[in-house]
Structure formats: structure tokens, C-alpha cells
Coordinates of C-alpha atoms and ligand atoms in Angstrom, one line a residue:
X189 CA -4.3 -5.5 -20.1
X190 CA -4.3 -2.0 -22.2
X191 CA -3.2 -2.5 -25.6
X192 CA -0.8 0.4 -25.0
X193 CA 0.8 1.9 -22.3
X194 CA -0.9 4.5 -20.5
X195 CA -0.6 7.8 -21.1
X196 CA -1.2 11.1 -18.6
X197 CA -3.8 12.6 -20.8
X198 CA -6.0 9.0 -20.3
X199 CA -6.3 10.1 -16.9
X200 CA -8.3 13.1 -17.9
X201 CA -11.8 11.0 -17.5
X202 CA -11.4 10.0 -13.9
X203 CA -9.7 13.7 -12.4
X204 CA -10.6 16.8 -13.0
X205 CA -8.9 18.1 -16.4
X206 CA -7.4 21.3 -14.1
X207 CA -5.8 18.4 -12.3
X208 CA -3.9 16.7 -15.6
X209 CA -2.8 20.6 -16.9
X210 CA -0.7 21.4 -13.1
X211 CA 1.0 18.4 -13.9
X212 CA 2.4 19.1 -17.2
X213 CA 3.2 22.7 -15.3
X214 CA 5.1 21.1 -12.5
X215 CA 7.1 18.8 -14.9
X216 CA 7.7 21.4 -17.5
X217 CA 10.3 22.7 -14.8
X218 CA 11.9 19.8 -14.4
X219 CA 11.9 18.9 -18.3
X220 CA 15.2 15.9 -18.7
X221 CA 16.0 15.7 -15.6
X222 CA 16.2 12.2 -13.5
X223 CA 14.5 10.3 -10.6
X224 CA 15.8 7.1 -10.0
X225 CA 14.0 4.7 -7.8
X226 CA 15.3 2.2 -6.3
X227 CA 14.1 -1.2 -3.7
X228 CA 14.3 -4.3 -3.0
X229 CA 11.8 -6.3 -5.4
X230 CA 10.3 -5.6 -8.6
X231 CA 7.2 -7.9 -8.0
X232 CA 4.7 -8.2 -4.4
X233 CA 4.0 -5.5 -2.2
X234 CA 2.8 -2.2 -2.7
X235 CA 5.7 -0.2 -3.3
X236 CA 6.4 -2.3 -6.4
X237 CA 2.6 -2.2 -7.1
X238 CA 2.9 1.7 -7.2
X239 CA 6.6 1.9 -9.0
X240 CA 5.1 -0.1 -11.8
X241 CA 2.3 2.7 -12.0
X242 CA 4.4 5.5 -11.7
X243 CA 7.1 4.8 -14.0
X244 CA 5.9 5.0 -17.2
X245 CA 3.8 8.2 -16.0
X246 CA 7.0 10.2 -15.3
X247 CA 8.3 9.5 -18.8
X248 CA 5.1 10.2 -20.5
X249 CA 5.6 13.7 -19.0
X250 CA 9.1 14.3 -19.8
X251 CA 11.5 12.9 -16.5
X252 CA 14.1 10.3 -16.8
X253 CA 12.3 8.1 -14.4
X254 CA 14.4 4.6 -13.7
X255 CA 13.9 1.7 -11.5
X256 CA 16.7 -0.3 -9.9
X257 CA 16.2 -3.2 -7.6
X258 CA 19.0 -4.3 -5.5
X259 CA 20.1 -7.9 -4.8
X260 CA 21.0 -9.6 -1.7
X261 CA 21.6 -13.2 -0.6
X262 CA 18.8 -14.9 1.8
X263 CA 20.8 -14.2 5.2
X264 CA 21.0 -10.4 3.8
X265 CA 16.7 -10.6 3.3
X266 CA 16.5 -12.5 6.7
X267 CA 18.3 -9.2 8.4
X268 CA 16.4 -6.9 6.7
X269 CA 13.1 -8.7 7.4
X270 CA 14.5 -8.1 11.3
X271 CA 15.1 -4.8 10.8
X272 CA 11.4 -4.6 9.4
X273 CA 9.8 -6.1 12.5
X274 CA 12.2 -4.1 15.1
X275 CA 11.5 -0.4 13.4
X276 CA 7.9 -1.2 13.3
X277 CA 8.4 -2.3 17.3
X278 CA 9.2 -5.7 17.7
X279 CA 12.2 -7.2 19.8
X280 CA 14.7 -8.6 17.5
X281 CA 18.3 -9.7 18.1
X282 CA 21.0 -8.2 15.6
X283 CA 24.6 -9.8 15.8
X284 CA 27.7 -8.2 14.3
X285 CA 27.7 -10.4 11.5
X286 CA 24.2 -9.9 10.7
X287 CA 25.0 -5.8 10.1
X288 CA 28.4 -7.1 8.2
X289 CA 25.7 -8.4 5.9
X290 CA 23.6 -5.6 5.2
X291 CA 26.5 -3.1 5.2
X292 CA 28.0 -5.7 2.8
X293 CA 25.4 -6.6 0.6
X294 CA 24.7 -2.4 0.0
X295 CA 28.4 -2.0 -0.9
X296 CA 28.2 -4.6 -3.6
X297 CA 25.1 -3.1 -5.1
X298 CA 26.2 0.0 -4.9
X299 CA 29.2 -0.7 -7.0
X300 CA 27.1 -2.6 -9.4
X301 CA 24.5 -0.5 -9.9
X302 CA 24.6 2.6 -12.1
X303 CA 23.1 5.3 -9.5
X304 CA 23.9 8.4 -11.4
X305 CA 20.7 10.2 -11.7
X306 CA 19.5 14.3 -10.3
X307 CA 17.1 12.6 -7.9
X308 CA 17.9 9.0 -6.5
X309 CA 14.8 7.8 -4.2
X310 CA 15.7 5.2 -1.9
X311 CA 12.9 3.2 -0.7
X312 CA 12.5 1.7 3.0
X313 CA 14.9 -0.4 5.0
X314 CA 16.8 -3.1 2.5
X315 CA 18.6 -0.3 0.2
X316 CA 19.5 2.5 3.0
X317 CA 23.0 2.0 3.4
X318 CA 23.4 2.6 -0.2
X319 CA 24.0 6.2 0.9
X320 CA 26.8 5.0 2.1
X321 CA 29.3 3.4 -0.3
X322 CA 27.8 5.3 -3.8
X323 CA 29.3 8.4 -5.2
X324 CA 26.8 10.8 -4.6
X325 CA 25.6 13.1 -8.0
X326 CA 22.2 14.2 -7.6
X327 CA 19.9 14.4 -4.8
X328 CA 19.3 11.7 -2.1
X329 CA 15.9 11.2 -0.8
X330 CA 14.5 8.3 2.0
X331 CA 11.0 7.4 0.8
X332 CA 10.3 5.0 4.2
X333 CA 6.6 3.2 3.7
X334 CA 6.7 1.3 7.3
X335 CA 5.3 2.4 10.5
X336 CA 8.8 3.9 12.5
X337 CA 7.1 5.9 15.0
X338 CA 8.1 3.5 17.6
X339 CA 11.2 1.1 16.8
X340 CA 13.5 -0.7 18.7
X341 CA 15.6 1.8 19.2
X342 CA 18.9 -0.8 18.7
X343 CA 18.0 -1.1 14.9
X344 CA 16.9 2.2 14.7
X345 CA 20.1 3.9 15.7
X346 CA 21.9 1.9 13.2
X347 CA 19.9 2.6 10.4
X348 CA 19.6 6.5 11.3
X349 CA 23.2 6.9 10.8
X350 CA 22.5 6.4 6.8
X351 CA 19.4 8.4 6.8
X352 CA 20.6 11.7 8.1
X353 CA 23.4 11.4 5.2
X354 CA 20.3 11.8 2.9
X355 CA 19.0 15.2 1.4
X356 CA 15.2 14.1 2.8
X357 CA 13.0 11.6 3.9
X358 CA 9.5 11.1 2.9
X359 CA 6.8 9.7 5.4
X360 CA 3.0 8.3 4.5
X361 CA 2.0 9.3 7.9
X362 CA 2.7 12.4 10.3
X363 CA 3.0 10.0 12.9
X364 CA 5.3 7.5 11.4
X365 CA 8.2 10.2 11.5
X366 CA 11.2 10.6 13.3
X367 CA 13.4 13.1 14.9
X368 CA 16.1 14.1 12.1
X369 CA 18.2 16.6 11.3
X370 CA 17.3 16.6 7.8
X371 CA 13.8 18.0 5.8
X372 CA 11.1 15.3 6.0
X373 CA 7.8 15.4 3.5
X374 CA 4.4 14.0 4.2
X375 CA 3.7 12.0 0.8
X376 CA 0.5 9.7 1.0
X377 CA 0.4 6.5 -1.4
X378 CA -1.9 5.8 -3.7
X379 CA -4.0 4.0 -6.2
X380 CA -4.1 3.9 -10.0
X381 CA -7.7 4.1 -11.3
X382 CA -6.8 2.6 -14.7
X383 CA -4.9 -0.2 -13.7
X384 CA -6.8 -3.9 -13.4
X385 CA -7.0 -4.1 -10.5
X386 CA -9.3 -0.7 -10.4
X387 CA -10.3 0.3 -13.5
X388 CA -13.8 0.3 -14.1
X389 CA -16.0 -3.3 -15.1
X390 CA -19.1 -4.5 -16.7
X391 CA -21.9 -5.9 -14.5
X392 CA -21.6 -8.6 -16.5
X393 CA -17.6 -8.7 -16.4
X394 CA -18.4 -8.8 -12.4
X395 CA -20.6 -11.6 -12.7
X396 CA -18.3 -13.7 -14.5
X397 CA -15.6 -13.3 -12.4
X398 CA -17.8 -14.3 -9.4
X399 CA -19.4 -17.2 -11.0
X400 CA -15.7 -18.4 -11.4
X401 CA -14.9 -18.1 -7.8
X402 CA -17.7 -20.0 -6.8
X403 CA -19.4 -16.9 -5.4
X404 CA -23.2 -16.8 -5.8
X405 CA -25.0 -12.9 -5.5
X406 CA -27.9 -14.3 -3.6
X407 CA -27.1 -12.2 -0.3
X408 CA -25.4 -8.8 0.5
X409 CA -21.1 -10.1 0.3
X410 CA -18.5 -8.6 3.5
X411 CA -15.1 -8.9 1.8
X412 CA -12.2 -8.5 3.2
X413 CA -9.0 -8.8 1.0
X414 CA -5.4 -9.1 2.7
X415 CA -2.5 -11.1 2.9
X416 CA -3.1 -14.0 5.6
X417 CA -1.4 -12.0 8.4
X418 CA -2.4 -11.9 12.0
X419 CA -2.4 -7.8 11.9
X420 CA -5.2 -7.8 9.5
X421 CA -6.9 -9.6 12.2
X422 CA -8.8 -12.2 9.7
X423 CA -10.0 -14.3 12.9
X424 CA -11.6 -10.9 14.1
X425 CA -13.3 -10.8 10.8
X426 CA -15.1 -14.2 11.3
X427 CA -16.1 -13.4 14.6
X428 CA -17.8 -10.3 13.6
X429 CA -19.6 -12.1 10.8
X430 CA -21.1 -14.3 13.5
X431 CA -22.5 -11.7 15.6
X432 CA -23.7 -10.8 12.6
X433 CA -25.0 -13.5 10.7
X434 CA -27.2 -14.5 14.0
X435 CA -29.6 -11.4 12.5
X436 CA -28.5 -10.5 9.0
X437 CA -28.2 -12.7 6.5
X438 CA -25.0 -12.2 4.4
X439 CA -21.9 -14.4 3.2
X440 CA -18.0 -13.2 4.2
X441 CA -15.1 -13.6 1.3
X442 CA -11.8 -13.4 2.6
X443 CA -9.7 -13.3 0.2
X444 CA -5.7 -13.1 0.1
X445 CA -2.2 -14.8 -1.0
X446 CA 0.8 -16.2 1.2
X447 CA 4.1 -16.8 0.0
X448 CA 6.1 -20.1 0.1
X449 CA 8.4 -18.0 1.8
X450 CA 6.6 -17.1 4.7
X451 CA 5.8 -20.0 7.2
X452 CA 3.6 -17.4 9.3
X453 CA 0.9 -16.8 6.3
X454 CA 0.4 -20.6 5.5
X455 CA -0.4 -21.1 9.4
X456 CA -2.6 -17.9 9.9
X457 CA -4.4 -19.7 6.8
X458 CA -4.8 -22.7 8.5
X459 CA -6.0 -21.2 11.5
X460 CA -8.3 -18.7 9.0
X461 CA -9.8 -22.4 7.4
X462 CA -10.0 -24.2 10.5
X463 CA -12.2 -21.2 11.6
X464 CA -14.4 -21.0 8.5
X465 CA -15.2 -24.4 8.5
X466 CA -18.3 -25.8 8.3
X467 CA -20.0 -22.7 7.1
X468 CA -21.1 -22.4 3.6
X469 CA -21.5 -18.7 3.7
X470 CA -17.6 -18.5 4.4
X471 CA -15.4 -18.2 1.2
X472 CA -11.9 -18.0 1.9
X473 CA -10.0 -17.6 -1.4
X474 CA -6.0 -18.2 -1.9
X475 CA -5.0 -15.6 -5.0
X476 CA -2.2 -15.7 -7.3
X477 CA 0.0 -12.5 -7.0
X478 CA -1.9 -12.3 -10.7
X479 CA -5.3 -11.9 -9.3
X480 CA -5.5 -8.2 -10.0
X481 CA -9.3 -8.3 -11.8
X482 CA -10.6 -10.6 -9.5
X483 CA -10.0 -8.4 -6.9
X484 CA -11.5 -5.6 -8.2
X485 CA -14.8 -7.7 -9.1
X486 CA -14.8 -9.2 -5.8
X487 CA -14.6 -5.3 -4.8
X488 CA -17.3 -4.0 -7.0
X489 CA -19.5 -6.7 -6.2
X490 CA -19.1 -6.6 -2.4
X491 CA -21.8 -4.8 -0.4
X492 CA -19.6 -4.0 2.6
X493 CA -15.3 -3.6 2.4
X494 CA -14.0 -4.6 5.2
X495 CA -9.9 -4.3 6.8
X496 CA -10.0 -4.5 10.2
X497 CA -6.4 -4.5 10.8
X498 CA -4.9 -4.0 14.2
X499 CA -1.4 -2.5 12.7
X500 CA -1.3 -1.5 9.2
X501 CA 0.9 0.8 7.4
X502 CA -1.0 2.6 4.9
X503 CA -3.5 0.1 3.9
X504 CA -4.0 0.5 0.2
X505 CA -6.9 -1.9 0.4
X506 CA -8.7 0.8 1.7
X507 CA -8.4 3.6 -1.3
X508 CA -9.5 0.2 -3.2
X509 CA -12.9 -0.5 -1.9
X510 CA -13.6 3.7 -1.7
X511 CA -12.8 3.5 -5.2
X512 CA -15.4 0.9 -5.9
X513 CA -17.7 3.2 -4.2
X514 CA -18.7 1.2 -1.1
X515 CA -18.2 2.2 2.3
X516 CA -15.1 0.5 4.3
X517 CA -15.1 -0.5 7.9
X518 CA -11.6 -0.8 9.2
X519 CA -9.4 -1.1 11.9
X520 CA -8.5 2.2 14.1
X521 CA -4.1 1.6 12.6
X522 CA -1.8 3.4 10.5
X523 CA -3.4 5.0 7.0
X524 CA -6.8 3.8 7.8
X525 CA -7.3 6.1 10.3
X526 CA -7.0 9.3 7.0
X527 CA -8.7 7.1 4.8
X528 CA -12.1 7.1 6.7
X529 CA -13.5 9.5 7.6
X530 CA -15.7 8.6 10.8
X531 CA -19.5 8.3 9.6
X532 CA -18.5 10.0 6.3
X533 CA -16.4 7.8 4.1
X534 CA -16.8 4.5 6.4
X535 CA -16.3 3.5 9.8
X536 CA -13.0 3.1 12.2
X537 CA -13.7 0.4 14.9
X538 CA -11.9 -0.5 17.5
X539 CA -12.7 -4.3 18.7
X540 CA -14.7 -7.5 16.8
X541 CA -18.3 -5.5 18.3
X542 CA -17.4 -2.5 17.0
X543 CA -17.3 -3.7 14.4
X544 CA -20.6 -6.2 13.9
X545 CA -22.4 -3.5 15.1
X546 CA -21.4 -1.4 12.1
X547 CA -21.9 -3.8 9.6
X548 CA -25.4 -4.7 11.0
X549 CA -26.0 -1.0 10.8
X550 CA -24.8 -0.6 6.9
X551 CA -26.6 -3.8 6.3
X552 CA -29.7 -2.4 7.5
X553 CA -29.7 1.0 5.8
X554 CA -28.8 0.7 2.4
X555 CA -29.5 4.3 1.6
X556 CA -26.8 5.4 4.4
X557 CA -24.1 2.9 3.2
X558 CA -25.0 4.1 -1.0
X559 CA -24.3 7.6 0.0
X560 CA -21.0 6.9 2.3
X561 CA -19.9 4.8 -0.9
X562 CA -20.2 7.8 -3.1
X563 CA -18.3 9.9 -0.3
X564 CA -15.8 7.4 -0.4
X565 CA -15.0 7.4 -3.6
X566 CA -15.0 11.0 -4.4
X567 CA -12.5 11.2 -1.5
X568 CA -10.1 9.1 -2.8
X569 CA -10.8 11.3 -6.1
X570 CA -9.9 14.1 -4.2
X571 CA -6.8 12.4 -2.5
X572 CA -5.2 9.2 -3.0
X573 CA -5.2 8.4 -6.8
X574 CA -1.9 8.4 -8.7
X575 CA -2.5 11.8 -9.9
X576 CA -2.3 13.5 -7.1
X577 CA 1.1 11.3 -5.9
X578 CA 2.6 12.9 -9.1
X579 CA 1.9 16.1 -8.0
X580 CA 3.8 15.8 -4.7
X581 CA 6.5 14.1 -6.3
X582 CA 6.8 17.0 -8.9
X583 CA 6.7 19.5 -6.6
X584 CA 9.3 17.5 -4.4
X585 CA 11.7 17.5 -7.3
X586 CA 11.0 21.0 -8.3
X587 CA 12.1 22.1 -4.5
X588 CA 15.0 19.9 -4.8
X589 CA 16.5 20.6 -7.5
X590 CA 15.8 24.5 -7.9
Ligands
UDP821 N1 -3.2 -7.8 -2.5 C1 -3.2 -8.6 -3.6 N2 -3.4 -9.9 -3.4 C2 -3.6 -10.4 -2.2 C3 -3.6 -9.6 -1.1 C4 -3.4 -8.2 -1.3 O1 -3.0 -8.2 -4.8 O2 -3.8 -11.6 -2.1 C5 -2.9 -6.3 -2.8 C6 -4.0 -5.4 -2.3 O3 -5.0 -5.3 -3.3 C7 -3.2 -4.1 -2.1 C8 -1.9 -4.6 -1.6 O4 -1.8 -6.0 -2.1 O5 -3.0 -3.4 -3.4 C9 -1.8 -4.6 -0.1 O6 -1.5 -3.4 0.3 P1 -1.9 -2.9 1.8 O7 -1.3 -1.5 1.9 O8 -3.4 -3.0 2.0 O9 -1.3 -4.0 2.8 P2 0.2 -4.7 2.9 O10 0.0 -6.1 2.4 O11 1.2 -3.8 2.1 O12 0.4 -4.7 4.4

């Protein structure tokens, strides 16, 4: 960990110094004023990953930045884990009592929770209602991270009845947006070059790491890191690595957590283990939430980054390996699709072939998959790095606020 907290100006080695000096611009207009964040948990996932980042960068620079979480009981996180799965297009069945509970569960925490700030950014499903039952001082915004573009329409409906109350909603996607009567923003997430989980190590630091996972460097490495889900398609992966492993000799890491509270992850595990059996040359890793340097080593040492998801929402995992500099090979879904560009920065595929046929072509011309590496990162450089995210927020709040 850094021995102090980071500061804006540290981020004048990895973007261009043009890049840090608009920043302290954009926030000199907006000098004192507040942003107050707000979601459902302060640890897992990548809107906590990035609220953790972006926090202390606001105050460096001068905003009031705060971070509220709300509480809820386990009936009120079953319903909004519903409401998850129905906007991002699966059935679900929603009783009365079941939106009693959310409506509920917003009302308390709106009374508990001290939301008096100039901009108050409300992020995906869980807080929405919020809206709802706070006194309103400042501006309102929706910052939604899940794939909406086609949601039951049931749960949708309900939910849009809070979000039109809001000043404007924030998208990652174009294409994850709704109709609304109310300005929407295209914001992109993004990655923090100097946290651990990215910022740059030692060959030797590398080695380490690997060595301790059991990982020898005797072979070019496929990695694909992702939560044991069946969207990220991990049996896919396997079967690619056979098609390609009957030519090309390489190993496969998949690497990922699952939570105790999800019964789903610990079976697509199983199913990921039963699958790997037998095959030296599969490693399939169970991480800690803490594992944030061995992922990055795994990363940097990794010839090929793999995440071949069949639904993803922005897929930070991407922005990740770019930033390592190696080319990525992903699933045509969600943010992967403006993370790689075809043939430049990596490879879209669309089935398990697709996608052998692309490794066995990186594999085989190292020259081709150096230089899409170097694209890669300098494309995430150019457009997915915390820095930029500032920006956008910056310039949001400068818009908002006058
Ligand atoms: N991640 C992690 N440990 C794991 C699996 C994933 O820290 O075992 C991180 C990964 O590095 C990335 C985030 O969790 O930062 C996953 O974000 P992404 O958008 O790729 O997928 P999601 O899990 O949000 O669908």
C-alpha cells in the first residue's frame, strides 16, 4: 500500500501533464462545493472499487466529496438482487410486500442518513427510491452501472417513477439507456493506474507472486480473471484452450472469487473444477476480495487476457489487462465491445472458435500481439483511467451547478 494517500499531482507520470492542469481548471469552478455518493456496499464490486479511488481525488482537488452507504435487511437485498436480474432482462416475480420493502427500507435510510450536499449521486438500483422520501437541497443525479437496455418492463416501470424525479442520469453505455424525460450523460468507468491492483511491478515482484500461486513461466499463460459466473462463460474458456492446446502449447489461469452468499458461484466453480480436471496446465485460483497484487502479476505475466463474457456490463477486467499492455480477447457484450478495438487493441469473438482461433493466431505472432498490447494500453491512457472519469465528473458538476 502507499505510505500516503494519493494525491492528483502523482498522477502526472502516467497522463499527460496537460491532462492533470484541466483538472485543477474544471475544479477551480466548483472550489467547496459537495458531491455526495451514495450505494449499497462499501466493499466488492466495481462501483465500490472505483468510489474508493475517487474519493480522496475529489478532496485533493478541493470538492467535499462524501460516501454514504445505505442499509437494508436480507429480504430488502433479496428484492433488490431481483430487480438487478429483471432490469438487466430476466423474468422475476415481484409481490406487494416485496416493493413495501424497498420503498421501506429507502425511507428509513433516508431519514437516517445526512444527504444534504450540492450534488447527491445515487448509484444503481438498491438506493433509487431515496429520491423519494429525502428533502431535496442540491442536485440529484442517477449514476446506473447495469445493463437496462432491455428490462422487464414490470420492474422497470416501478423504478422509473423515482428516476424521472432525478435532475439526471448517467449511463456507461449509449445503449444501456432509457427513454426519460430527464438529461442523461454518457460517463464510462474506469481504472486507477496507481492502485495495486495496477500500478506498475518488478519482474521480479511478478515472479514472486507467481511462484506463490504455483504458477510456473515455462509456456506462454491465457488468463482469464472473473467472478465464477456463467456470463463470463468460464466453461467456454476451457473449451477454447483445448482447441487450442491440441497445436499450441500454453497453460490457462482462471482465476476469480465467489461469495458465501451466492450459491450460483460456488456451483459454476464446481462445474469450472470438474472441467479442469485432470489437466495440469489448468490453474483455477479461488482469490480473496484482498487479492489485488496478485491480480495485477497474474496480468503482467500473462501472454494473452482473456474475458469472453456473453453479458457483461462494462467489464473493467478489460481496461486491466490493456493496461498491462497485452492484447485482450473478449466476448462481443456490454463495454467490451468500446474497449477493443477489432484487430487494434484486441479481438471481439463471438463463439468458443472464435475465439481459439484468435488465440492460436496471437500465440503464433508475437510481434502482432506486442504491438496490439502497446495499442491497448495507450488506449486506455487515452480513455478509461481515473483521470479522465474526473474530468467528466467535473464537467458534470460544473453544468449542474452553474
Ligand atoms: N475482481 C477481483 N477479484 C476476483 C474477480 C474480479 O478483484 O476474484 C475484480 C476485477 O479485477 C475487476 C472487478 O473485480 O476490477 C470486476 O469488474 P468487471 O466490470 O470486470 O465485472 P463484474 O464482476 O463487475 O461483473
Amino acid at each position: 500500500m502507499p505510505e500516503r494517500p494519493l494525491r492528483l499531482d502523482d498522477y502526472r507520470q502516467v497522463v499527460p501533464s496537460n491532462t492533470i492542469d484541466l483538472i485543477y481548471r474544471l475544479a477551480e469552478r466548483v472550489q467547496g462545493r459537495s458531491l455526495l455518493h451514495v450505494n449499497s456496499t462499501r466493499v466488492g464490486g466495481g462501483v465500490a472499487e472505483m468510489l474508493h479511488r475517487y474519493i480522496p481525488l475529489f478532496q485533493d482537488i478541493g470538492v467535499e466529496a462524501g460516501w454514504e452507504v445505505i442499509s437494508g435487511s436480507d429480504a430488502f437485498f433479496r428484492v433488490t438482487k431481483s430487480f438487478h436480474n429483471a432490469l438487466q432482462g430476466q423474468e422475476q416475480v415481484f409481490t406487494e410486500e416485496m416493493l413495501r420493502t424497498y420503498l421501506e427500507v429507502n425511507r428509513e435510510n433516508a431519514a437516517r442518513l445526512d444527504l444534504a450536499a450540492d450534488v447527491v449521486m445515487i448509484h444503481d438500483p438498491q438506493p433509487a427510491a431515496l429520491i423519494e422520501y429525502a428533502s431535496r437541497k442540491g442536485k440529484w443525479i442517477w449514476r446506473c452501472h447495469i445493463d437496462i437496455s432491455r428490462p422487464q418492463r414490470r420492474a422497470w416501470n416501478f423504478l422509473r417513477q423515482f428516476i424521472v424525479k432525478y435532475d439526471a442520469a448517467i449511463f456507461s453505455l449509449p445503449k444501456f439507456s432509457q427513454r426519460l424525460p430527464i438529461p442523461q450523460y454518457l460517463i464510462y468507468p474506469s481504472i486507477d493506474p496507481l492502485s495495486e491492483k495496477n500500478r506498475d511491478l518488478t519482474g521480479e515482484e511478478v515472479n514472486a507472486i507467481l511462484d506463490r500461486l504455483n504458477i510456473p513461466r515455462d509456456k506462454p499463460i491465457l488468463l482469464q480473471v472473473s467472478r465464477f459466473d456463467r456470463f463470463k462463460d468460464p466453461i467456454g474458456v476451457i473449451n477454447a484452450y483445448r482447441i487450442v492446446k491440441k497445436y499450441d502449447d500454453c497453460r490457462l489461469v482462471l482465476a476469480g472469487g465467489t461469495a458465501d452468499d451466492d450459491p450460483e458461484g460456488a456451483q459454476v466453480l464446481s462445474e469450472v473444477m470438474e472441467a479442469a480436471a485432470g489437466d495440469p496446465n489448468i490453474h483455477v485460483l479461488l482469490l480473496p476480495p484482498t487479492a489485488d497484487l496478485e491480480i495485477n502479476a497474474l496480468q503482467r505475466a500473462a501472454t494473452i487476457i482473456l474475458q469472453k463474457s456473453i453479458r457483461e456490463g462494462f467489464g473493467l477486467t478489460v481496461a486491466e489487462g490493456m493496461w498491462k499492455g497485452k492484447p485482450v480477447i473478449g466476448g462481443f457484450a456490454g463495454g467490451i465491445t468500446v474497449q477493443i478495438i477489432y484487430g487494434v487493441t484486441g479481438y471481439t469473438v463471438n463463439s468458443v472458435e472464435g475465439c481459439a482461433f484468435r488465440i492460436r493466431y496471437l500465440l503464433n505472432n508475437p510481434e502482432v500481439a506486442r504491438q496490439m498490447g502497446e495499442n491497448a494500453r495507450e488506449y486506455v491512457r487515452q480513455n478509461f483511467l481515473i483521470t479522465r472519469d474526473l474530468i467528466d465528473h467535473l464537467a458534470l458538476m460544473v453544468s449542474l451547478l452553474g
